[in-house]
PDB file of C-alpha atoms in Angstrom:
ATOM      1  CA  ASN K   1       0.000   0.000   0.000  1.00  0.00           C
ATOM      2  CA  ALA K   2       1.814   3.132  -1.238  1.00  0.00           C
ATOM      3  CA  GLY K   3      -0.823   5.518   0.186  1.00  0.00           C
ATOM      4  CA  VAL K   4      -0.751   8.937  -1.488  1.00  0.00           C
ATOM      5  CA  THR K   5       2.079   9.521  -3.927  1.00  0.00           C
ATOM      6  CA  GLN K   6       3.096  12.801  -5.539  1.00  0.00           C
ATOM      7  CA  THR K   7       5.464  13.554  -8.402  1.00  0.00           C
ATOM      8  CA  PRO K   8       7.725  15.361  -8.870  1.00  0.00           C
ATOM      9  CA  LYS K   9       9.259  16.087  -5.461  1.00  0.00           C
ATOM     10  CA  PHE K  10      10.893  19.294  -6.682  1.00  0.00           C
ATOM     11  CA  GLN K  11      10.300  21.482  -9.725  1.00  0.00           C
ATOM     12  CA  VAL K  12      11.630  24.803 -10.983  1.00  0.00           C
ATOM     13  CA  LEU K  13       9.611  26.634 -13.610  1.00  0.00           C
ATOM     14  CA  LYS K  14      10.019  29.893 -15.456  1.00  0.00           C
ATOM     15  CA  THR K  15       7.202  32.405 -15.406  1.00  0.00           C
ATOM     16  CA  GLY K  16       4.620  31.511 -18.038  1.00  0.00           C
ATOM     17  CA  GLN K  17       5.462  27.829 -18.270  1.00  0.00           C
ATOM     18  CA  SER K  18       2.814  25.205 -17.623  1.00  0.00           C
ATOM     19  CA  MET K  19       3.084  21.905 -15.808  1.00  0.00           C
ATOM     20  CA  THR K  20       1.084  19.189 -14.113  1.00  0.00           C
ATOM     21  CA  LEU K  21       1.623  17.983 -10.565  1.00  0.00           C
ATOM     22  CA  GLN K  22       0.689  14.339 -10.284  1.00  0.00           C
ATOM     23  CA  CYS K  23      -1.170  12.751  -7.373  1.00  0.00           C
ATOM     24  CA  ALA K  24      -2.278   9.157  -7.003  1.00  0.00           C
ATOM     25  CA  GLN K  25      -3.744   7.090  -4.171  1.00  0.00           C
ATOM     26  CA  ASP K  26      -4.265   3.354  -3.871  1.00  0.00           C
ATOM     27  CA  MET K  27      -6.722   3.333  -0.958  1.00  0.00           C
ATOM     28  CA  ASN K  28      -9.880   3.594  -3.082  1.00  0.00           C
ATOM     29  CA  HIS K  29     -10.698   6.949  -1.504  1.00  0.00           C
ATOM     30  CA  GLU K  30     -13.489   8.969  -3.084  1.00  0.00           C
ATOM     31  CA  TYR K  31     -12.380  12.341  -1.709  1.00  0.00           C
ATOM     32  CA  MET K  32      -9.176  13.977  -2.920  1.00  0.00           C
ATOM     33  CA  SER K  33      -7.856  17.483  -2.489  1.00  0.00           C
ATOM     34  CA  TRP K  34      -4.953  19.795  -3.235  1.00  0.00           C
ATOM     35  CA  TYR K  35      -3.459  22.249  -0.739  1.00  0.00           C
ATOM     36  CA  ARG K  36      -0.634  24.719  -0.859  1.00  0.00           C
ATOM     37  CA  GLN K  37       1.497  25.610   2.120  1.00  0.00           C
ATOM     38  CA  ASP K  38       3.177  28.979   2.324  1.00  0.00           C
ATOM     39  CA  PRO K  39       5.222  30.351   5.237  1.00  0.00           C
ATOM     40  CA  GLY K  40       2.930  31.764   7.917  1.00  0.00           C
ATOM     41  CA  MET K  41      -0.198  30.814   5.949  1.00  0.00           C
ATOM     42  CA  GLY K  42      -0.897  27.246   6.964  1.00  0.00           C
ATOM     43  CA  LEU K  43      -2.536  24.909   4.459  1.00  0.00           C
ATOM     44  CA  ARG K  44      -4.952  26.444   1.974  1.00  0.00           C
ATOM     45  CA  LEU K  45      -7.330  24.397  -0.160  1.00  0.00           C
ATOM     46  CA  ILE K  46      -6.937  24.852  -3.921  1.00  0.00           C
ATOM     47  CA  HIS K  47      -9.375  22.323  -5.442  1.00  0.00           C
ATOM     48  CA  TYR K  48     -11.067  19.179  -4.276  1.00  0.00           C
ATOM     49  CA  SER K  49     -12.999  16.232  -5.691  1.00  0.00           C
ATOM     50  CA  VAL K  50     -15.686  14.084  -4.081  1.00  0.00           C
ATOM     51  CA  GLY K  51     -15.453  11.378  -6.738  1.00  0.00           C
ATOM     52  CA  ALA K  52     -14.488  10.631 -10.318  1.00  0.00           C
ATOM     53  CA  GLY K  53     -15.851  13.289 -12.650  1.00  0.00           C
ATOM     54  CA  ILE K  54     -16.664  15.751  -9.851  1.00  0.00           C
ATOM     55  CA  THR K  55     -14.421  18.656  -8.850  1.00  0.00           C
ATOM     56  CA  ASP K  56     -14.941  21.941  -7.040  1.00  0.00           C
ATOM     57  CA  GLN K  57     -12.970  25.011  -6.056  1.00  0.00           C
ATOM     58  CA  GLY K  58     -11.399  25.627  -2.710  1.00  0.00           C
ATOM     59  CA  GLU K  59     -10.108  28.802  -1.125  1.00  0.00           C
ATOM     60  CA  VAL K  60      -7.365  29.675  -3.648  1.00  0.00           C
ATOM     61  CA  PRO K  61      -8.273  28.153  -7.064  1.00  0.00           C
ATOM     62  CA  ASN K  62      -7.077  30.883  -9.438  1.00  0.00           C
ATOM     63  CA  GLY K  63      -4.327  29.796 -11.806  1.00  0.00           C
ATOM     64  CA  TYR K  64      -4.945  26.078 -11.250  1.00  0.00           C
ATOM     65  CA  ASN K  65      -7.032  23.452 -13.051  1.00  0.00           C
ATOM     66  CA  VAL K  66      -7.958  19.940 -11.965  1.00  0.00           C
ATOM     67  CA  SER K  67      -9.768  16.955 -13.384  1.00  0.00           C
ATOM     68  CA  ARG K  68     -10.695  13.573 -11.920  1.00  0.00           C
ATOM     69  CA  SER K  69     -11.119  10.933 -14.585  1.00  0.00           C
ATOM     70  CA  THR K  70     -10.367   7.996 -12.258  1.00  0.00           C
ATOM     71  CA  THR K  71     -10.758   7.348  -8.539  1.00  0.00           C
ATOM     72  CA  GLU K  72      -6.982   6.945  -8.160  1.00  0.00           C
ATOM     73  CA  ASP K  73      -5.617  10.069  -9.843  1.00  0.00           C
ATOM     74  CA  PHE K  74      -6.097  13.775  -9.228  1.00  0.00           C
ATOM     75  CA  PRO K  75      -3.608  15.906 -11.222  1.00  0.00           C
ATOM     76  CA  LEU K  76      -3.172  19.627 -10.624  1.00  0.00           C
ATOM     77  CA  ARG K  77      -2.362  21.779 -13.642  1.00  0.00           C
ATOM     78  CA  LEU K  78      -0.664  25.144 -13.574  1.00  0.00           C
ATOM     79  CA  LEU K  79      -1.660  26.853 -16.792  1.00  0.00           C
ATOM     80  CA  SER K  80       0.817  29.755 -16.804  1.00  0.00           C
ATOM     81  CA  ALA K  81       3.116  29.711 -13.804  1.00  0.00           C
ATOM     82  CA  ALA K  82       3.644  32.893 -11.786  1.00  0.00           C
ATOM     83  CA  PRO K  83       6.140  33.618  -8.977  1.00  0.00           C
ATOM     84  CA  SER K  84       3.163  33.825  -6.571  1.00  0.00           C
ATOM     85  CA  GLN K  85       2.668  30.097  -7.147  1.00  0.00           C
ATOM     86  CA  THR K  86       6.018  29.300  -5.541  1.00  0.00           C
ATOM     87  CA  SER K  87       4.932  27.029  -2.725  1.00  0.00           C
ATOM     88  CA  VAL K  88       4.824  23.498  -1.373  1.00  0.00           C
ATOM     89  CA  TYR K  89       1.873  21.549  -2.748  1.00  0.00           C
ATOM     90  CA  PHE K  90       0.211  18.681  -0.911  1.00  0.00           C
ATOM     91  CA  CYS K  91      -2.322  16.228  -2.227  1.00  0.00           C
ATOM     92  CA  ALA K  92      -4.593  14.421   0.232  1.00  0.00           C
ATOM     93  CA  SER K  93      -7.290  11.775   0.143  1.00  0.00           C
ATOM     94  CA  SER K  94      -9.959  10.348   2.443  1.00  0.00           C
ATOM     95  CA  PHE K  95     -12.963   8.032   2.326  1.00  0.00           C
ATOM     96  CA  GLN K  96     -15.299  10.964   2.426  1.00  0.00           C
ATOM     97  CA  GLY K  97     -15.314  14.649   3.076  1.00  0.00           C
ATOM     98  CA  ALA K  98     -13.208  16.289   5.689  1.00  0.00           C
ATOM     99  CA  THR K  99     -12.592  13.253   7.838  1.00  0.00           C
ATOM    100  CA  GLU K 100      -9.100  11.943   8.475  1.00  0.00           C
ATOM    101  CA  GLN K 101      -7.170  12.844   5.337  1.00  0.00           C
ATOM    102  CA  TYR K 102      -4.001  11.106   4.221  1.00  0.00           C
ATOM    103  CA  PHE K 103      -1.408  13.447   2.776  1.00  0.00           C
ATOM    104  CA  GLY K 104       1.265  12.863   0.181  1.00  0.00           C
ATOM    105  CA  PRO K 105       4.897  13.917   0.753  1.00  0.00           C
ATOM    106  CA  GLY K 106       4.513  17.176  -1.159  1.00  0.00           C
ATOM    107  CA  THR K 107       5.946  18.874  -4.241  1.00  0.00           C
ATOM    108  CA  ARG K 108       8.175  21.909  -3.735  1.00  0.00           C
ATOM    109  CA  LEU K 109       7.631  24.278  -6.673  1.00  0.00           C
ATOM    110  CA  THR K 110       9.713  27.346  -7.428  1.00  0.00           C
ATOM    111  CA  VAL K 111       8.674  29.775 -10.154  1.00  0.00           C
ATOM    112  CA  THR K 112      11.355  32.237 -11.284  1.00  0.00           C
TER     113      THR K 112
ATOM    114  CA  ASP Z   1     -11.249  36.190   7.304  1.00  0.00           C
ATOM    115  CA  GLN Z   2      -9.460  33.438   9.166  1.00  0.00           C
ATOM    116  CA  GLN Z   3     -11.955  30.916  10.506  1.00  0.00           C
ATOM    117  CA  VAL Z   4      -9.414  28.755  12.365  1.00  0.00           C
ATOM    118  CA  LYS Z   5      -6.849  30.622  14.420  1.00  0.00           C
ATOM    119  CA  GLN Z   6      -3.693  29.383  16.040  1.00  0.00           C
ATOM    120  CA  ASN Z   7      -2.483  32.601  17.568  1.00  0.00           C
ATOM    121  CA  SER Z   8       0.774  31.361  19.076  1.00  0.00           C
ATOM    122  CA  PRO Z   9       3.266  30.589  16.314  1.00  0.00           C
ATOM    123  CA  SER Z  10       5.597  28.599  18.549  1.00  0.00           C
ATOM    124  CA  LEU Z  11       5.858  26.791  21.871  1.00  0.00           C
ATOM    125  CA  SER Z  12       8.878  25.408  23.699  1.00  0.00           C
ATOM    126  CA  VAL Z  13       8.562  22.904  26.549  1.00  0.00           C
ATOM    127  CA  GLN Z  14      10.862  20.669  28.570  1.00  0.00           C
ATOM    128  CA  GLU Z  15      10.864  16.943  27.902  1.00  0.00           C
ATOM    129  CA  GLY Z  16       8.477  15.172  30.253  1.00  0.00           C
ATOM    130  CA  ARG Z  17       6.291  18.217  30.823  1.00  0.00           C
ATOM    131  CA  ILE Z  18       2.878  18.936  29.343  1.00  0.00           C
ATOM    132  CA  SER Z  19       2.496  20.704  25.986  1.00  0.00           C
ATOM    133  CA  ILE Z  20      -0.749  22.612  25.473  1.00  0.00           C
ATOM    134  CA  LEU Z  21      -1.497  23.796  21.956  1.00  0.00           C
ATOM    135  CA  ASN Z  22      -4.475  26.085  21.509  1.00  0.00           C
ATOM    136  CA  CYS Z  23      -6.850  26.717  18.626  1.00  0.00           C
ATOM    137  CA  ASP Z  24      -9.830  29.053  18.245  1.00  0.00           C
ATOM    138  CA  TYR Z  25     -12.494  29.103  15.563  1.00  0.00           C
ATOM    139  CA  THR Z  26     -15.129  31.575  14.471  1.00  0.00           C
ATOM    140  CA  ASN Z  27     -17.488  29.490  12.327  1.00  0.00           C
ATOM    141  CA  SER Z  28     -20.305  28.145  14.512  1.00  0.00           C
ATOM    142  CA  MET Z  29     -21.158  25.611  11.780  1.00  0.00           C
ATOM    143  CA  PHE Z  30     -17.933  23.694  12.382  1.00  0.00           C
ATOM    144  CA  ASP Z  31     -18.723  20.370  13.989  1.00  0.00           C
ATOM    145  CA  TYR Z  32     -15.629  18.228  13.509  1.00  0.00           C
ATOM    146  CA  PHE Z  33     -12.113  19.136  14.546  1.00  0.00           C
ATOM    147  CA  LEU Z  34      -8.768  17.522  13.820  1.00  0.00           C
ATOM    148  CA  TRP Z  35      -5.120  17.944  14.713  1.00  0.00           C
ATOM    149  CA  TYR Z  36      -2.356  17.160  12.260  1.00  0.00           C
ATOM    150  CA  LYS Z  37       1.368  16.916  12.895  1.00  0.00           C
ATOM    151  CA  LYS Z  38       3.972  17.825  10.314  1.00  0.00           C
ATOM    152  CA  TYR Z  39       7.683  17.163  10.228  1.00  0.00           C
ATOM    153  CA  PRO Z  40       9.934  19.140   7.829  1.00  0.00           C
ATOM    154  CA  ALA Z  41       9.921  17.873   4.232  1.00  0.00           C
ATOM    155  CA  GLU Z  42       7.023  15.506   4.935  1.00  0.00           C
ATOM    156  CA  GLY Z  43       3.279  15.664   4.475  1.00  0.00           C
ATOM    157  CA  PRO Z  44       1.009  16.280   7.477  1.00  0.00           C
ATOM    158  CA  THR Z  45      -0.160  13.199   9.365  1.00  0.00           C
ATOM    159  CA  PHE Z  46      -3.414  12.859  11.245  1.00  0.00           C
ATOM    160  CA  LEU Z  47      -3.059  12.889  15.019  1.00  0.00           C
ATOM    161  CA  ILE Z  48      -6.438  13.036  16.729  1.00  0.00           C
ATOM    162  CA  SER Z  49      -9.952  14.327  16.143  1.00  0.00           C
ATOM    163  CA  ILE Z  50     -13.076  15.265  18.068  1.00  0.00           C
ATOM    164  CA  SER Z  51     -16.705  15.626  17.150  1.00  0.00           C
ATOM    165  CA  SER Z  52     -18.770  18.518  18.447  1.00  0.00           C
ATOM    166  CA  ILE Z  53     -20.935  16.111  20.454  1.00  0.00           C
ATOM    167  CA  LYS Z  54     -17.948  15.419  22.698  1.00  0.00           C
ATOM    168  CA  ASP Z  55     -15.820  17.652  24.868  1.00  0.00           C
ATOM    169  CA  LYS Z  56     -12.807  15.372  25.198  1.00  0.00           C
ATOM    170  CA  ASN Z  57     -11.064  12.686  23.204  1.00  0.00           C
ATOM    171  CA  GLU Z  58      -7.984  10.837  24.344  1.00  0.00           C
ATOM    172  CA  ASP Z  59      -5.463   8.705  22.462  1.00  0.00           C
ATOM    173  CA  GLY Z  60      -2.413   7.673  24.430  1.00  0.00           C
ATOM    174  CA  ARG Z  61      -0.351  10.749  25.288  1.00  0.00           C
ATOM    175  CA  PHE Z  62      -2.629  12.999  23.225  1.00  0.00           C
ATOM    176  CA  THR Z  63      -5.893  14.518  24.450  1.00  0.00           C
ATOM    177  CA  VAL Z  64      -8.044  17.050  22.636  1.00  0.00           C
ATOM    178  CA  PHE Z  65     -10.489  19.221  24.559  1.00  0.00           C
ATOM    179  CA  LEU Z  66     -13.358  21.098  22.948  1.00  0.00           C
ATOM    180  CA  ASN Z  67     -15.177  24.059  24.472  1.00  0.00           C
ATOM    181  CA  LYS Z  68     -17.996  24.836  22.061  1.00  0.00           C
ATOM    182  CA  SER Z  69     -19.320  27.849  23.916  1.00  0.00           C
ATOM    183  CA  ALA Z  70     -15.891  29.477  23.751  1.00  0.00           C
ATOM    184  CA  LYS Z  71     -15.204  28.132  20.230  1.00  0.00           C
ATOM    185  CA  HIS Z  72     -11.904  26.856  21.527  1.00  0.00           C
ATOM    186  CA  LEU Z  73     -10.045  23.594  21.401  1.00  0.00           C
ATOM    187  CA  SER Z  74      -6.730  22.508  22.780  1.00  0.00           C
ATOM    188  CA  LEU Z  75      -4.333  19.620  22.287  1.00  0.00           C
ATOM    189  CA  HIS Z  76      -2.538  18.295  25.367  1.00  0.00           C
ATOM    190  CA  ILE Z  77       0.564  16.156  25.013  1.00  0.00           C
ATOM    191  CA  VAL Z  78       1.653  14.407  28.204  1.00  0.00           C
ATOM    192  CA  PRO Z  79       4.474  13.666  28.686  1.00  0.00           C
ATOM    193  CA  SER Z  80       6.153  15.611  25.898  1.00  0.00           C
ATOM    194  CA  GLN Z  81       9.002  13.898  24.075  1.00  0.00           C
ATOM    195  CA  PRO Z  82      11.715  15.315  21.776  1.00  0.00           C
ATOM    196  CA  GLY Z  83      10.154  13.367  18.888  1.00  0.00           C
ATOM    197  CA  ASP Z  84       7.009  15.487  19.327  1.00  0.00           C
ATOM    198  CA  SER Z  85       8.916  18.501  17.985  1.00  0.00           C
ATOM    199  CA  ALA Z  86       7.000  19.409  14.821  1.00  0.00           C
ATOM    200  CA  VAL Z  87       4.439  21.817  13.418  1.00  0.00           C
ATOM    201  CA  TYR Z  88       0.893  21.133  14.633  1.00  0.00           C
ATOM    202  CA  PHE Z  89      -2.093  22.197  12.562  1.00  0.00           C
ATOM    203  CA  CYS Z  90      -5.605  22.542  13.882  1.00  0.00           C
ATOM    204  CA  ALA Z  91      -8.348  21.936  11.288  1.00  0.00           C
ATOM    205  CA  ALA Z  92     -12.130  22.082  11.273  1.00  0.00           C
ATOM    206  CA  SER Z  93     -15.035  21.142   9.035  1.00  0.00           C
ATOM    207  CA  GLU Z  94     -18.773  21.558   8.807  1.00  0.00           C
ATOM    208  CA  ALA Z  95     -21.146  18.614   8.738  1.00  0.00           C
ATOM    209  CA  GLY Z  96     -21.652  16.751   5.478  1.00  0.00           C
ATOM    210  CA  ALA Z  97     -20.000  13.992   3.513  1.00  0.00           C
ATOM    211  CA  ASN Z  98     -18.422  16.432   1.061  1.00  0.00           C
ATOM    212  CA  SER Z  99     -17.302  19.079   3.516  1.00  0.00           C
ATOM    213  CA  LYS Z 100     -13.922  20.775   3.337  1.00  0.00           C
ATOM    214  CA  LEU Z 101     -11.186  21.106   5.917  1.00  0.00           C
ATOM    215  CA  THR Z 102     -10.149  24.591   7.022  1.00  0.00           C
ATOM    216  CA  PHE Z 103      -6.686  24.731   8.559  1.00  0.00           C
ATOM    217  CA  GLY Z 104      -5.056  27.091  10.999  1.00  0.00           C
ATOM    218  CA  LYS Z 105      -1.580  28.494  10.372  1.00  0.00           C
ATOM    219  CA  GLY Z 106       0.138  25.982  12.615  1.00  0.00           C
ATOM    220  CA  ILE Z 107       2.172  26.018  15.829  1.00  0.00           C
ATOM    221  CA  THR Z 108       5.819  24.968  15.950  1.00  0.00           C
ATOM    222  CA  LEU Z 109       6.415  22.845  19.045  1.00  0.00           C
ATOM    223  CA  SER Z 110       9.962  22.357  20.307  1.00  0.00           C
ATOM    224  CA  VAL Z 111      10.529  19.836  23.081  1.00  0.00           C
ATOM    225  CA  ARG Z 112      13.855  20.394  24.821  1.00  0.00           C
ATOM    226  CA  PRO Z 113      15.705  17.292  26.108  1.00  0.00           C
TER     227      PRO Z 113
END
């Protein structure tokens, strides 16, 4: 059981570039979510999904897209990277809603 | 507007003593509360939770207390150990299967040997 996996671990982008952060879970969880962690800001919800084909916005969705075509995968797309998106990104999953969520190890993204 | 507040950014305690981490919330619709622990370069891990129908939940060295009238919860760690040194996040959610977690900014706990 790998739990929640995220790739890549580290990424450096130039302003304007696009990329996809990958997230996968093998626990058959319906609920998946993406957070970003910035110094002094805690964890802020970007997007979440309550099941395959269903996504919704969180607190800070601008500049990010998501899709959920399978139960296992929940990729996060940065359409045109900006320095304000420099952050650590965490993916999480749970059986339902905001119960105990299992977090991945994170992706540290730097946008120059 | 911050709905979950952890007003003390850091706490330092001696090994063996009690650590008390505090959390306040403003949303009266919150009915489920969780604490997460995070080590550097790792994802947060779930520690303990409490439903609004309870005022205390205990798991080994960790106890969470909820005071609904004051919209306040606290995490007690007894006895504190050096391995408890980490960032602790308080989180809360409203009722419902598809509810979202709202996190506080976190408290950095340092346990001195």
